[in-house]
Amino acid sequence: MTQPLHTVRQLGYLVGDLDEALKYWTEVLKVGPFFRMEHIELENQVYRGNPGNVELVIALGNSGSVQIELIQQMNDVPSVYKEFIDAGRSGLHHFGLMPVDYHSTRQQYIDLGHETAFECTIAGAPLVYFDTLDALGHYTELWDNNDFYKDLFMEIENAAIDWDGKNPVRTLEG
């Protein structure tokens, strides 16, 4: 990824229909290509201190060096996504940061009084959402400074460079 560590790298939007959202983002906003990921293995899920079991379909694409994440929850279980919708919120769900030191930054958010809303691992790499709704109006996501995330995000960013609008939605196994 071309952005320095600990900068806002991702804007995450919760959508009701991923296909409709992808059509708008690629055709109207000219953002893409997007990489659609179904059946994402969200391991070790913890939602507000309890075991979680959320199922998501997401699509990742870049607008310049900023990643756009479109998220659709596929099951009706309590989650950081469902609570957002149930509270009547829409639009920007979170922004994502990759700190230099994930563990110390995670602790900093806790020390500031932000509740851990959701945690999981993907391919063994941790991520966490903090409830920063009162401070920012949306959640804050942190990813571990890990090659898994860096390689994935760089692949998506590189695909957006000189994208000609063809093949706007691609499949990426999650």
Coordinates of N, CA, C and O in Angstrom, one line a residue, residues 8 10-11 84 89-97 109 112 114 130-142:
V8 N -5.6 7.0 7.4 CA -6.8 6.4 7.0 C -6.6 5.8 5.7 O -6.3 6.5 4.7
Q10 N -8.9 3.1 4.6 CA -10.1 2.5 4.1 C -11.3 3.2 4.6 O -11.4 3.6 5.7
L11 N -12.3 3.3 3.7 CA -13.6 3.8 4.1 C -14.6 2.6 3.9 O -14.7 2.1 2.8
F84 N -25.6 -1.2 13.7 CA -25.5 0.1 12.9 C -26.8 0.4 12.2 O -27.4 1.4 12.3
R89 N -28.8 4.0 11.3 CA -27.7 4.7 10.6 C -27.5 4.1 9.2 O -27.9 3.0 8.9
S90 N -26.9 4.9 8.4 CA -26.5 4.5 7.0 C -25.3 5.3 6.6 O -24.9 6.2 7.3
G91 N -24.7 4.8 5.5 CA -23.5 5.5 5.0 C -22.3 4.9 5.5 O -22.1 3.7 5.7
L92 N -21.3 5.8 5.9 CA -20.0 5.4 6.3 C -20.1 4.6 7.6 O -20.6 5.1 8.6
H93 N -19.7 3.4 7.6 CA -19.7 2.5 8.8 C -18.5 2.6 9.6 O -18.5 2.6 10.8
H94 N -17.3 2.7 8.9 CA -16.0 2.8 9.6 C -14.9 3.3 8.7 O -15.1 3.3 7.5
F95 N -13.9 3.7 9.3 CA -12.6 3.9 8.5 C -11.6 3.0 9.2 O -11.7 2.6 10.3
G96 N -10.7 2.6 8.3 CA -9.6 1.6 8.7 C -8.3 2.2 8.7 O -7.9 3.0 7.8
L97 N -7.5 1.8 9.7 CA -6.1 2.2 9.9 C -5.2 1.0 10.1 O -5.7 0.0 10.7
Y109 N -6.6 2.9 22.3 CA -8.1 3.1 22.1 C -8.8 2.6 23.3 O -9.8 3.3 23.8
L112 N -8.5 5.1 26.0 CA -9.3 6.3 25.8 C -10.8 6.1 26.1 O -11.6 7.0 26.0
H114 N -12.7 3.7 24.5 CA -13.5 3.2 23.4 C -13.7 1.7 23.6 O -12.8 1.0 23.8
F130 N -13.4 -0.5 17.0 CA -13.7 0.2 18.2 C -14.9 1.0 18.0 O -15.2 1.6 16.9
D131 N -15.8 1.1 19.0 CA -17.0 1.9 19.0 C -16.5 3.4 19.2 O -16.3 3.8 20.3
T132 N -16.4 4.1 18.1 CA -16.0 5.5 18.1 C -17.2 6.3 17.6 O -17.0 7.5 17.1
L133 N -18.4 5.8 17.8 CA -19.6 6.5 17.3 C -19.8 7.9 17.9 O -20.1 8.8 17.2
D134 N -19.6 8.0 19.2 CA -19.7 9.2 19.9 C -18.7 10.3 19.4 O -19.0 11.4 19.3
A135 N -17.5 9.8 19.2 CA -16.4 10.7 18.8 C -16.4 11.0 17.3 O -16.1 12.2 17.0
L136 N -16.8 10.1 16.5 CA -16.6 10.2 15.0 C -17.9 10.1 14.2 O -17.9 10.4 13.0
G137 N -18.9 9.4 14.8 CA -20.1 9.1 14.1 C -20.0 7.8 13.3 O -20.9 7.4 12.6
H138 N -18.9 7.1 13.5 CA -18.7 5.7 12.9 C -17.7 5.0 13.7 O -17.1 5.5 14.7
Y139 N -17.5 3.7 13.4 CA -16.5 2.9 14.0 C -15.1 3.1 13.5 O -14.9 3.7 12.4
T140 N -14.1 2.7 14.2 CA -12.7 2.7 13.7 C -12.2 1.3 13.7 O -12.3 0.6 14.7
E141 N -11.7 0.9 12.6 CA -11.1 -0.5 12.4 C -9.6 -0.4 12.4 O -9.0 0.5 11.7
L142 N -8.9 -1.3 13.2 CA -7.5 -1.4 13.1 C -7.1 -2.8 12.6 O -7.7 -3.8 13.0

